[in-house]
Coordinates of C-alpha atoms in Angstrom, one line a residue:
X1 CA 0.0 0.0 0.0
X2 CA 2.8 2.3 0.8
X3 CA 4.1 1.7 -2.7
X4 CA 0.8 2.5 -4.2
X5 CA 0.5 5.7 -2.2
X6 CA 3.9 6.8 -3.2
X7 CA 3.0 6.3 -6.9
X8 CA -0.2 8.3 -6.5
X9 CA 1.7 11.1 -4.8
X10 CA 4.3 11.2 -7.5
X11 CA 1.6 11.3 -10.2
X12 CA -0.2 14.3 -8.7
X13 CA 2.9 16.5 -8.5
X14 CA 3.1 19.4 -11.1
X15 CA 5.2 18.6 -14.1
X16 CA 8.6 20.3 -14.3
X17 CA 8.7 23.2 -16.8
X18 CA 11.0 22.8 -19.8
X19 CA 14.3 24.6 -19.5
X20 CA 14.3 28.1 -21.0
X21 CA 16.1 28.7 -24.2
X22 CA 19.5 30.1 -23.5
X23 CA 20.3 31.1 -27.1
X24 CA 19.2 34.7 -27.8
X25 CA 18.7 36.0 -31.3
X26 CA 21.6 37.8 -32.9
X27 CA 21.2 41.3 -34.3
X28 CA 20.9 40.1 -38.0
X29 CA 18.4 37.4 -37.3
X30 CA 16.3 39.8 -35.2
X31 CA 16.3 42.3 -38.0
X32 CA 15.2 39.7 -40.6
X33 CA 12.8 38.1 -38.1
X34 CA 14.2 34.6 -38.6
X35 CA 15.0 31.9 -36.2
X36 CA 18.5 32.1 -34.8
X37 CA 20.4 28.8 -34.8
X38 CA 23.7 28.0 -33.0
X39 CA 26.7 27.9 -35.1
X40 CA 29.1 25.0 -35.9
X41 CA 30.8 25.4 -32.5
X42 CA 27.5 25.1 -30.7
X43 CA 27.7 28.6 -29.4
X44 CA 25.0 31.2 -30.0
X45 CA 27.4 33.7 -31.4
X46 CA 28.3 33.5 -34.3
X47 CA 25.0 31.8 -35.3
X48 CA 24.6 29.4 -38.2
X49 CA 23.0 31.9 -40.6
X50 CA 25.7 34.5 -40.1
X51 CA 28.4 31.9 -40.6
X52 CA 26.9 30.8 -43.9
X53 CA 26.4 34.4 -45.1
X54 CA 29.9 35.3 -43.8
X55 CA 28.4 38.3 -42.0
X56 CA 29.4 39.7 -38.6
X57 CA 27.3 38.3 -35.8
X58 CA 26.4 40.3 -32.7
X59 CA 24.0 39.6 -30.0
X60 CA 20.8 41.6 -30.1
X61 CA 20.5 43.8 -26.9
X62 CA 18.0 42.4 -24.5
X63 CA 15.3 45.0 -23.8
X64 CA 15.0 46.2 -20.2
X65 CA 12.3 44.6 -18.1
X66 CA 9.1 46.5 -18.2
X67 CA 8.1 48.3 -15.0
X68 CA 5.0 47.3 -13.2
X69 CA 1.9 49.6 -13.6
X70 CA 2.0 50.4 -9.9
X71 CA 5.6 51.5 -10.1
X72 CA 4.9 53.7 -13.1
X73 CA 2.0 55.2 -11.3
X74 CA 4.2 56.1 -8.3
X75 CA 6.8 57.7 -10.6
X76 CA 4.2 59.8 -12.4
X77 CA 2.6 61.0 -9.2
X78 CA 6.1 62.0 -8.0
X79 CA 6.7 63.9 -11.2
X80 CA 3.3 65.7 -10.9
X81 CA 4.1 66.8 -7.3
X82 CA 7.5 68.2 -8.4
X83 CA 5.8 70.0 -11.3
X84 CA 3.2 71.5 -9.0
X85 CA 5.9 72.7 -6.6
X86 CA 7.7 74.4 -9.6
X87 CA 4.5 76.0 -10.8
X88 CA 3.7 77.4 -7.3
X89 CA 7.3 78.8 -7.1
X90 CA 7.0 80.4 -10.5
X91 CA 3.6 81.9 -9.7
X92 CA 5.1 83.5 -6.6
X93 CA 8.0 85.0 -8.6
X94 CA 5.5 86.2 -11.2
X95 CA 3.3 87.9 -8.6
X96 CA 6.4 89.6 -7.1
X97 CA 7.5 90.9 -10.4
X98 CA 4.1 92.1 -11.3
X99 CA 3.8 94.0 -8.1
X100 CA 7.2 95.6 -8.7
X101 CA 6.9 96.3 -12.4
X102 CA 3.3 97.3 -12.3
X103 CA 2.6 95.4 -15.5
X104 CA 2.0 92.0 -16.8
X105 CA 4.4 90.7 -19.6
X106 CA 2.8 90.2 -22.9
X107 CA 1.5 92.2 -25.8
X108 CA 1.4 95.9 -25.0
X109 CA -1.9 96.4 -26.7
X110 CA -3.5 93.7 -24.6
X111 CA -2.6 95.6 -21.4
X112 CA -3.6 99.2 -21.4
X113 CA -0.8 101.0 -19.5
X114 CA -1.9 103.4 -16.9
X115 CA -5.4 102.0 -16.4
X116 CA -6.5 101.9 -12.7
X117 CA -7.7 98.3 -12.8
X118 CA -4.2 97.1 -13.7
X119 CA -2.3 99.0 -11.1
X120 CA -1.3 96.9 -8.1
X121 CA 1.3 97.2 -5.5
X122 CA 2.9 94.4 -3.5
X123 CA 2.7 95.3 0.2
X124 CA 4.4 93.6 3.1
X125 CA 2.3 91.0 4.9
X126 CA 0.5 92.6 7.8
X127 CA 0.5 96.1 6.3
X128 CA -2.6 98.1 7.3
X129 CA -3.1 99.2 3.7
X130 CA -2.8 95.6 2.2
X131 CA -6.5 94.9 2.5
X132 CA -7.8 98.2 1.0
X133 CA -5.1 99.1 -1.6
X134 CA -6.5 96.9 -4.4
X135 CA -9.8 98.9 -4.4
X136 CA -7.9 102.2 -4.9
X137 CA -7.2 103.6 -8.4
X138 CA -4.8 106.0 -9.8
X139 CA -1.7 106.4 -11.9
X140 CA 0.8 103.6 -12.4
X141 CA 3.5 102.6 -9.9
X142 CA 7.1 103.8 -10.7
X143 CA 10.5 103.3 -9.3
X144 CA 13.4 105.5 -8.2
X145 CA 15.9 104.3 -10.8
X146 CA 18.4 106.2 -12.9
X147 CA 17.3 107.5 -16.3
X148 CA 13.7 107.2 -15.3
X149 CA 12.4 109.3 -18.2
X150 CA 14.9 108.0 -20.7
X151 CA 13.2 105.0 -22.5
X152 CA 16.5 103.7 -23.9
X153 CA 18.6 103.3 -20.8
X154 CA 16.9 100.6 -18.8
X155 CA 19.7 98.6 -17.3
X156 CA 17.7 97.1 -14.5
X157 CA 15.2 95.3 -16.8
X158 CA 17.8 94.6 -19.6
X159 CA 19.9 92.6 -17.1
X160 CA 16.9 90.9 -15.5
X161 CA 17.7 92.2 -12.0
X162 CA 15.0 92.7 -9.4
X163 CA 14.5 96.2 -8.3
X164 CA 15.4 97.0 -4.6
X165 CA 12.5 97.3 -2.2
X166 CA 11.2 100.8 -1.5
X167 CA 11.8 101.6 2.2
X168 CA 8.5 103.3 2.2
X169 CA 6.6 100.5 0.5
X170 CA 4.0 100.3 3.2
X171 CA 2.6 103.8 2.5
X172 CA -0.7 103.8 0.6
X173 CA -0.6 105.0 -3.0
X174 CA -2.9 108.0 -2.3
X175 CA -0.6 109.1 0.5
X176 CA 2.5 108.7 -1.7
X177 CA 1.0 110.9 -4.4
X178 CA 0.1 113.6 -1.9
X179 CA 3.5 113.6 -0.2
X180 CA 5.8 112.9 -3.2
X181 CA 3.9 114.8 -5.9
X182 CA 3.5 111.8 -8.2
X183 CA 1.6 113.1 -11.2
X184 CA -2.0 112.0 -11.8
X185 CA -3.6 111.6 -15.2
X186 CA -4.3 115.0 -16.8
X187 CA -7.7 116.1 -18.0
X188 CA -8.9 115.2 -21.4
X189 CA -8.8 118.9 -22.4
X190 CA -5.1 119.2 -21.6
X191 CA -4.4 116.0 -23.5
X192 CA -6.2 117.3 -26.5
X193 CA -4.2 120.6 -26.4
X194 CA -0.9 118.6 -26.3
X195 CA -2.1 116.4 -29.1
X196 CA -3.0 119.4 -31.3
X197 CA 0.4 121.0 -30.6
X198 CA 2.2 117.9 -31.8
X199 CA 0.0 117.6 -34.9
X200 CA 0.8 121.2 -35.9
X201 CA 4.4 121.6 -34.9
X202 CA 6.0 118.2 -35.1
X203 CA 4.0 115.8 -37.3
X204 CA 5.7 117.2 -40.4
X205 CA 9.1 115.8 -39.3
X206 CA 8.1 112.2 -39.6
X207 CA 6.6 110.4 -42.6
X208 CA 4.8 107.6 -41.0
X209 CA 2.0 109.7 -39.4
X210 CA -0.7 111.1 -41.7
X211 CA -2.0 113.9 -39.6
X212 CA -4.3 114.9 -42.5
X213 CA -6.2 111.6 -42.4
X214 CA -9.8 111.7 -40.9
X215 CA -8.8 108.7 -38.8
X216 CA -5.9 110.6 -37.2
X217 CA -7.7 111.7 -34.0
X218 CA -6.8 111.6 -30.3
X219 CA -9.3 108.9 -29.6
X220 CA -8.2 106.6 -32.4
X221 CA -4.5 107.0 -31.6
X222 CA -5.2 106.2 -28.0
X223 CA -6.9 103.0 -29.0
X224 CA -4.1 102.0 -31.4
X225 CA -1.2 102.1 -28.9
X226 CA -0.6 103.5 -25.4
X227 CA 3.1 104.0 -26.2
X228 CA 2.3 106.0 -29.4
X229 CA -0.4 108.1 -27.7
X230 CA 1.6 109.1 -24.7
X231 CA 4.7 109.8 -26.8
X232 CA 2.7 112.2 -28.8
X233 CA 1.3 113.9 -25.7
X234 CA 4.8 114.1 -24.2
X235 CA 6.3 115.7 -27.3
X236 CA 3.4 118.2 -27.6
X237 CA 3.6 119.2 -23.9
X238 CA 7.3 119.3 -23.3
X239 CA 7.9 123.0 -24.0
X240 CA 4.7 124.6 -22.6
X241 CA 5.0 125.6 -18.9
X242 CA 1.2 125.3 -18.6
X243 CA 1.4 121.6 -19.7
X244 CA 4.3 120.6 -17.4
X245 CA 2.1 118.2 -15.4
X246 CA 0.9 116.7 -18.6
X247 CA 4.5 116.1 -19.8
X248 CA 5.5 114.6 -16.4
X249 CA 2.7 112.1 -16.5
X250 CA 2.9 111.3 -20.2
X251 CA 6.7 110.6 -20.3
X252 CA 6.4 108.2 -17.3
X253 CA 3.6 106.2 -18.9
X254 CA 5.4 106.2 -22.3
X255 CA 8.7 105.1 -20.7
X256 CA 6.9 102.3 -18.8
X257 CA 5.5 101.0 -22.1
X258 CA 9.0 101.1 -23.8
X259 CA 10.5 99.2 -20.8
X260 CA 7.9 96.5 -21.3
X261 CA 9.5 95.8 -24.7
X262 CA 12.9 95.5 -22.9
X263 CA 11.3 93.0 -20.6
X264 CA 10.1 90.8 -23.4
X265 CA 6.7 92.2 -24.4
X266 CA 5.9 92.0 -28.1
X267 CA 5.5 95.5 -29.6
X268 CA 2.9 96.3 -32.3
X269 CA 3.6 98.5 -35.3
X270 CA 2.0 101.4 -33.5
X271 CA 4.1 100.8 -30.4
X272 CA 7.2 101.0 -32.5
X273 CA 6.0 104.3 -33.9
X274 CA 5.8 105.6 -30.3
X275 CA 9.4 104.4 -29.6
X276 CA 10.6 106.2 -32.7
X277 CA 9.0 109.4 -31.5
X278 CA 10.6 109.0 -28.1
X279 CA 14.0 108.4 -29.8
X280 CA 13.7 111.6 -31.9
X281 CA 12.2 114.0 -29.4
X282 CA 12.4 112.6 -25.8
X283 CA 15.9 111.1 -25.6
X284 CA 19.4 112.4 -26.3
X285 CA 20.9 111.3 -29.6
X286 CA 22.5 107.9 -29.0
X287 CA 22.8 104.5 -30.7
X288 CA 19.4 103.2 -31.6
X289 CA 20.2 99.6 -30.6
X290 CA 16.9 98.6 -29.0
X291 CA 14.9 100.4 -31.7
X292 CA 16.7 98.5 -34.4
X293 CA 16.2 95.2 -32.6
X294 CA 12.4 96.0 -32.5
X295 CA 12.4 96.8 -36.2
X296 CA 14.0 93.4 -37.0
X297 CA 11.5 91.7 -34.7
X298 CA 8.6 93.4 -36.6
X299 CA 10.3 92.3 -39.9
X300 CA 10.5 95.9 -41.1
X301 CA 13.8 95.2 -42.9
X302 CA 11.9 93.1 -45.5
X303 CA 9.4 95.9 -46.1
X304 CA 11.1 96.9 -49.4
X305 CA 11.0 93.3 -50.7
X306 CA 7.3 93.0 -49.7
X307 CA 6.5 96.2 -51.7
X308 CA 8.2 94.7 -54.8
X309 CA 6.6 91.2 -54.6
X310 CA 3.2 91.9 -53.1
X311 CA 2.5 95.4 -54.2
X312 CA 1.8 98.5 -52.1
X313 CA -1.0 98.7 -49.6
X314 CA -1.6 100.9 -46.5
X315 CA 0.2 98.5 -44.1
X316 CA 3.2 97.8 -46.4
X317 CA 3.7 101.5 -47.2
X318 CA 3.6 102.4 -43.5
X319 CA 6.2 99.7 -42.7
X320 CA 8.5 100.9 -45.5
X321 CA 8.2 104.5 -44.2
X322 CA 9.1 103.4 -40.7
X323 CA 12.2 101.5 -42.0
X324 CA 13.4 104.5 -44.0
X325 CA 13.0 106.7 -41.0
X326 CA 15.2 104.3 -39.0
X327 CA 17.8 104.1 -41.7
X328 CA 18.0 107.9 -41.8
X329 CA 18.7 108.0 -38.0
X330 CA 21.2 105.2 -38.1
X331 CA 23.1 106.9 -41.0
X332 CA 23.2 110.3 -39.2
X333 CA 24.4 108.8 -35.9
X334 CA 27.1 106.8 -37.7
X335 CA 28.4 109.9 -39.5
X336 CA 28.3 112.1 -36.4
X337 CA 30.0 109.7 -34.0
X338 CA 32.1 107.5 -36.3
X339 CA 30.6 104.4 -34.8
X340 CA 29.5 101.4 -36.8
X341 CA 26.0 101.3 -38.3
X342 CA 23.6 99.0 -36.5
X343 CA 21.7 98.2 -39.7
X344 CA 23.4 95.6 -41.8
X345 CA 25.3 96.5 -45.0
X346 CA 22.8 94.6 -47.2
X347 CA 19.7 96.3 -45.8
X348 CA 20.9 99.9 -45.4
X349 CA 20.6 100.5 -49.1
X350 CA 17.0 101.5 -49.4
X351 CA 15.5 102.9 -52.6
X352 CA 15.0 106.6 -51.9
X353 CA 13.0 107.1 -55.1
X354 CA 10.5 104.4 -54.0
X355 CA 9.0 106.7 -51.4
X356 CA 8.0 109.1 -54.2
X357 CA 6.1 106.3 -56.0
X358 CA 4.0 105.2 -53.0
X359 CA 0.2 105.7 -53.3
X360 CA -0.8 109.1 -51.9
X361 CA 2.8 110.2 -51.4
X362 CA 3.1 112.8 -48.7
X363 CA 5.2 115.9 -48.2
X364 CA 7.2 114.0 -45.6
X365 CA 7.9 111.3 -48.2
X366 CA 9.6 113.8 -50.5
X367 CA 11.7 115.2 -47.6
X368 CA 12.7 111.7 -46.4
X369 CA 13.6 110.7 -50.0
X370 CA 15.8 113.7 -50.5
X371 CA 17.6 113.1 -47.1
X372 CA 18.1 109.4 -47.9
X373 CA 19.6 110.2 -51.3
X374 CA 22.2 112.5 -50.0
X375 CA 23.2 110.6 -46.9
X376 CA 23.6 107.3 -48.8
X377 CA 25.8 109.2 -51.3
X378 CA 28.0 110.5 -48.4
X379 CA 28.2 107.0 -47.0
X380 CA 29.6 105.8 -50.3
X381 CA 32.2 108.7 -50.4
X382 CA 33.4 107.8 -46.9
X383 CA 34.0 104.2 -48.1
X384 CA 36.1 105.6 -51.0
X385 CA 38.2 107.7 -48.5
X386 CA 38.8 104.7 -46.4
X387 CA 39.9 102.6 -49.4
X388 CA 42.4 105.2 -50.7
X389 CA 43.7 105.9 -47.2
X390 CA 46.9 107.9 -46.7
X391 CA 47.5 108.3 -50.4
X392 CA 44.5 110.6 -50.5
X393 CA 45.1 112.4 -47.2
X394 CA 48.7 113.3 -47.9
X395 CA 48.1 114.6 -51.4
X396 CA 46.7 118.1 -51.5
X397 CA 45.9 118.1 -55.2
X398 CA 44.2 114.7 -55.0
X399 CA 42.2 115.8 -52.0
X400 CA 41.1 119.0 -53.7
X401 CA 39.9 117.1 -56.8
X402 CA 38.1 114.5 -54.7
X403 CA 36.3 117.1 -52.6
X404 CA 35.4 119.4 -55.4
X405 CA 33.9 116.6 -57.5
X406 CA 31.7 115.4 -54.8
X407 CA 30.7 118.9 -53.7
X408 CA 29.5 119.4 -57.3
X409 CA 27.2 116.3 -56.8
X410 CA 25.8 117.9 -53.6
X411 CA 25.2 121.1 -55.5
X412 CA 23.3 119.2 -58.2
X413 CA 21.3 117.5 -55.4
X414 CA 20.3 120.9 -54.1
X415 CA 19.3 122.2 -57.5
X416 CA 17.1 119.1 -57.8
X417 CA 15.2 119.3 -54.5
X418 CA 15.2 123.0 -53.5
X419 CA 12.7 124.1 -56.2
X420 CA 10.4 121.3 -55.1
X421 CA 10.6 122.5 -51.5
X422 CA 9.9 126.1 -52.4
X423 CA 6.7 125.1 -54.2
X424 CA 5.3 123.7 -51.0
X425 CA 3.6 125.8 -48.3
X426 CA 6.4 127.0 -46.0
X427 CA 4.9 128.0 -42.7
X428 CA 7.6 130.0 -40.8
X429 CA 6.2 128.6 -37.5
X430 CA 7.1 124.9 -38.4
X431 CA 10.1 123.0 -39.6
X432 CA 9.4 123.5 -43.3
X433 CA 10.6 121.6 -46.3
X434 CA 12.9 124.4 -47.5
X435 CA 14.8 124.6 -44.2
X436 CA 15.0 120.8 -44.1
X437 CA 16.6 120.7 -47.6
X438 CA 19.1 123.5 -46.8
X439 CA 20.1 121.8 -43.5
X440 CA 20.7 118.5 -45.2
X441 CA 22.8 120.2 -47.9
X442 CA 25.2 121.9 -45.6
X443 CA 25.3 118.9 -43.3
X444 CA 26.3 116.6 -46.2
X445 CA 29.1 119.0 -47.2
X446 CA 30.3 119.1 -43.6
X447 CA 30.2 115.3 -43.2
X448 CA 32.1 114.9 -46.5
X449 CA 35.1 116.8 -45.2
X450 CA 35.2 115.2 -41.7
X451 CA 37.1 112.0 -42.5
X452 CA 40.1 114.1 -43.6
X453 CA 40.2 115.6 -40.0
X454 CA 39.9 112.4 -38.0
X455 CA 42.3 112.3 -35.1
X456 CA 43.3 116.0 -35.3
X457 CA 44.0 117.3 -31.8
X458 CA 46.4 120.1 -32.6
X459 CA 47.5 122.1 -35.6
X460 CA 50.5 119.9 -36.4
X461 CA 48.1 116.9 -36.9
X462 CA 46.5 118.4 -40.0
X463 CA 47.6 116.7 -43.2
X464 CA 47.8 118.4 -46.6
X465 CA 44.5 116.9 -47.6
X466 CA 43.1 117.9 -44.2
X467 CA 44.0 121.6 -44.8
X468 CA 41.9 121.5 -47.9
X469 CA 39.0 119.8 -46.1
X470 CA 39.2 122.1 -43.1
X471 CA 38.3 125.2 -45.1
X472 CA 35.4 123.5 -46.8
X473 CA 34.1 122.0 -43.5
X474 CA 34.4 125.5 -41.8
X475 CA 32.4 127.1 -44.6
X476 CA 29.7 124.3 -44.3
X477 CA 29.5 124.6 -40.5
X478 CA 29.1 128.4 -40.7
X479 CA 26.3 128.1 -43.2
X480 CA 24.6 125.4 -41.3
X481 CA 24.5 127.6 -38.2
X482 CA 23.3 130.5 -40.3
X483 CA 20.4 128.3 -41.6
X484 CA 19.5 127.5 -38.0
X485 CA 19.5 131.1 -37.0
X486 CA 17.3 132.0 -40.1
X487 CA 14.7 129.2 -40.0
X488 CA 14.7 127.9 -36.4
X489 CA 13.6 131.0 -34.5
X490 CA 10.9 130.3 -31.8
X491 CA 8.6 128.6 -31.8
X492 CA 10.2 126.3 -34.4
X493 CA 13.3 125.6 -32.3
X494 CA 11.1 124.4 -29.5
X495 CA 9.7 121.5 -31.4
X496 CA 12.4 120.4 -33.8
X497 CA 13.8 116.9 -33.1
X498 CA 17.0 116.3 -31.2
X499 CA 18.8 115.3 -34.4
X500 CA 18.2 118.8 -35.7
X501 CA 19.4 120.4 -32.5
X502 CA 22.5 118.2 -32.6
X503 CA 23.3 119.3 -36.2
X504 CA 23.4 123.0 -35.2
X505 CA 25.2 122.4 -31.9
X506 CA 27.9 120.2 -33.6
X507 CA 28.5 122.9 -36.2
X508 CA 28.9 125.5 -33.5
X509 CA 31.4 123.3 -31.5
X510 CA 33.3 122.6 -34.7
X511 CA 33.7 126.3 -35.4
X512 CA 35.0 127.0 -31.9
X513 CA 37.6 124.2 -32.1
X514 CA 38.9 125.4 -35.4
X515 CA 39.2 129.0 -34.1
X516 CA 41.1 127.7 -31.1
X517 CA 43.5 125.6 -33.2
X518 CA 44.1 128.1 -36.0
X519 CA 43.2 131.6 -34.6
X520 CA 44.9 133.5 -37.4
X521 CA 43.5 131.6 -40.3
X522 CA 39.8 132.4 -39.8
X523 CA 37.9 135.4 -38.4
X524 CA 37.8 134.4 -34.7
X525 CA 35.7 137.4 -33.6
X526 CA 32.9 136.9 -36.2
X527 CA 32.9 133.2 -35.6
X528 CA 32.5 133.6 -31.8
X529 CA 29.7 136.1 -32.3
X530 CA 27.9 133.7 -34.6
X531 CA 28.2 130.9 -32.0
X532 CA 26.9 133.2 -29.3
X533 CA 23.8 133.9 -31.4
X534 CA 23.4 130.2 -31.6
X535 CA 23.6 129.9 -27.8
X536 CA 20.8 132.4 -27.5
X537 CA 18.8 130.4 -30.0
X538 CA 18.9 127.3 -27.8
X539 CA 17.1 129.1 -25.0
X540 CA 14.4 126.5 -24.6
X541 CA 13.9 123.4 -22.4
X542 CA 15.3 120.9 -24.9
X543 CA 18.2 123.1 -26.0
X544 CA 19.3 124.2 -22.6
X545 CA 21.9 121.5 -22.5
X546 CA 23.4 122.7 -25.8
X547 CA 23.3 126.4 -24.7
X548 CA 25.2 125.7 -21.4
X549 CA 27.8 123.5 -23.1
X550 CA 28.4 125.9 -26.0
X551 CA 28.5 128.9 -23.6
X552 CA 31.2 127.2 -21.6
X553 CA 33.2 126.4 -24.7
X554 CA 32.9 130.1 -25.9
X555 CA 34.3 131.2 -22.5
X556 CA 37.2 128.8 -22.8
X557 CA 38.0 129.8 -26.4
X558 CA 38.0 133.5 -25.4
X559 CA 40.4 132.7 -22.6
X560 CA 42.6 130.7 -24.9
X561 CA 42.0 127.3 -23.3
X562 CA 40.0 124.2 -24.1
X563 CA 39.8 122.0 -21.1
X564 CA 37.8 118.9 -20.2
X565 CA 34.5 119.9 -18.7
X566 CA 33.0 118.3 -15.6
X567 CA 29.7 117.6 -17.3
X568 CA 27.6 116.9 -14.2
X569 CA 28.7 119.8 -12.0
X570 CA 29.9 122.6 -14.3
X571 CA 26.8 122.5 -16.5
X572 CA 24.2 121.9 -13.9
X573 CA 22.5 118.9 -15.6
X574 CA 19.7 119.0 -13.1
X575 CA 18.1 121.9 -15.1
X576 CA 17.7 119.8 -18.3
X577 CA 14.1 118.9 -18.0
X578 CA 13.6 115.3 -19.2
X579 CA 17.4 114.7 -19.2
X580 CA 17.6 115.4 -15.5
X581 CA 19.2 112.0 -14.6
X582 CA 21.2 111.6 -17.8
X583 CA 24.6 113.0 -16.9
X584 CA 26.8 110.7 -18.9
X585 CA 27.5 113.0 -21.8
X586 CA 31.2 113.1 -21.4
X587 CA 31.4 110.6 -24.3
X588 CA 28.7 112.3 -26.3
X589 CA 28.7 113.7 -29.8
X590 CA 29.8 117.2 -28.8
X591 CA 32.8 115.9 -26.9
X592 CA 33.8 114.0 -30.1
X593 CA 33.6 117.1 -32.2
X594 CA 35.8 119.1 -29.7
X595 CA 38.6 116.7 -30.5
X596 CA 37.9 115.9 -34.2
X597 CA 37.5 112.2 -33.4
X598 CA 34.4 111.6 -35.3

């Protein structure tokens, strides 16, 4: 029985599983999806098929074991928790930045700057005003940083550094306005007055604003762009004492909008117009780096190609006008400072004549076309001077021939454009087309001669070619200042752009330096008297800087010295209106002209 029981127990046991196959598929058999057989030696590698085909045989990598669903679920839950913690951290940082910057990053047109519902302040926990501040309304929050009103110099945002906390952050906004005099939004009537002043005095200077269009109204411009609207209001109110509160508020809101573009906001085409107006009227003449970057972001550099391929329409014409305006400024600054152009070589060559063929070409288009034509010509002449180098500068005869031939071209340019300018209405109270053409004419002749004088710091540095160029540049600078005295009498001088102011001031400083270096070659008395008349011309808010600087230079020339000026203390930069905090002009254009380093 015991034997029978043992047999039954043996028969009921589970069968032993077959041994697992130890031979894994090789790489070639796995790719061909065939059965892998051991080779002649009995080993898996090399396999039989690879031996017969005389191919290399490698083992196919074993895939990693699959994780269990429960393990995958735990890993995913852990990743979700980490993501939630990161989101909460980023939200906290975003709220802190919004409270400090007073704005939400994004498209400028989607967030109306200066609106009460968007103004928030981040107060310390436990502050008595923290519960009630959100219900209060008023003007935007601003910071005590350098160059507050200058929309170009925004180092804090450009370097992505957080602003320091205000020691008086706990004060309510209403109390801060009352104690610190923070401007509130001006009335609609005052805004309309400033808008009308800009339309009458300044709109003729730029070609991308059609102030004769029925759609050009204060309400429509305000809807198009906050930056454009408050730039117009700031320019129109900057010279009127009665509109000083309007200017103070407008320039802050405008600068805040420009800084949003530095912080990553996407500008619209109308926002870019406002930035260009700020560059021309509300900021010292400096490299247009951020403005050029915005133009490339908006694809304005391809506007000429779009006109050729797609044909003109209102939007493409406006984009091309904006690009031409920026090219003009970049060329002027490059000539005046001898710094490289920011616009690339292949894109700086715009077709000046194309502006005249645009549908409904405006007066400003003719003026911009003439200026582009002559400045692009001067640019080509400078390239020729650099290529010929010392062989031209050291040869008096060759220099004379070179200068005379190109001055003849400038004379022909004047004969072409001056009759056109004289046929237009020339209101003596605005920057007319005739004065614009005459200014560009003498400016081109002065810029043509300047490369021959580069590096001159004393009389012995003047080359034979430089002596020829010096006389022609002196004549051009004298006539340029005479044009300013004839055509820029108030109120015109109060509303011309900073580029126009710089042209006259550079001519005056050049004349003073020449009189100091070569007192016996030119009529020093008449030249100094001419410059003193120019100093009196700049007796307005925007020109006060030039008046003080040129006045100090006249004093030094009369005393027989030209010494470095302590720009911040000697000139009293705190009196310069919207340039109050911009005291870094020791490396400016006028300083370059004092040493002929342009």
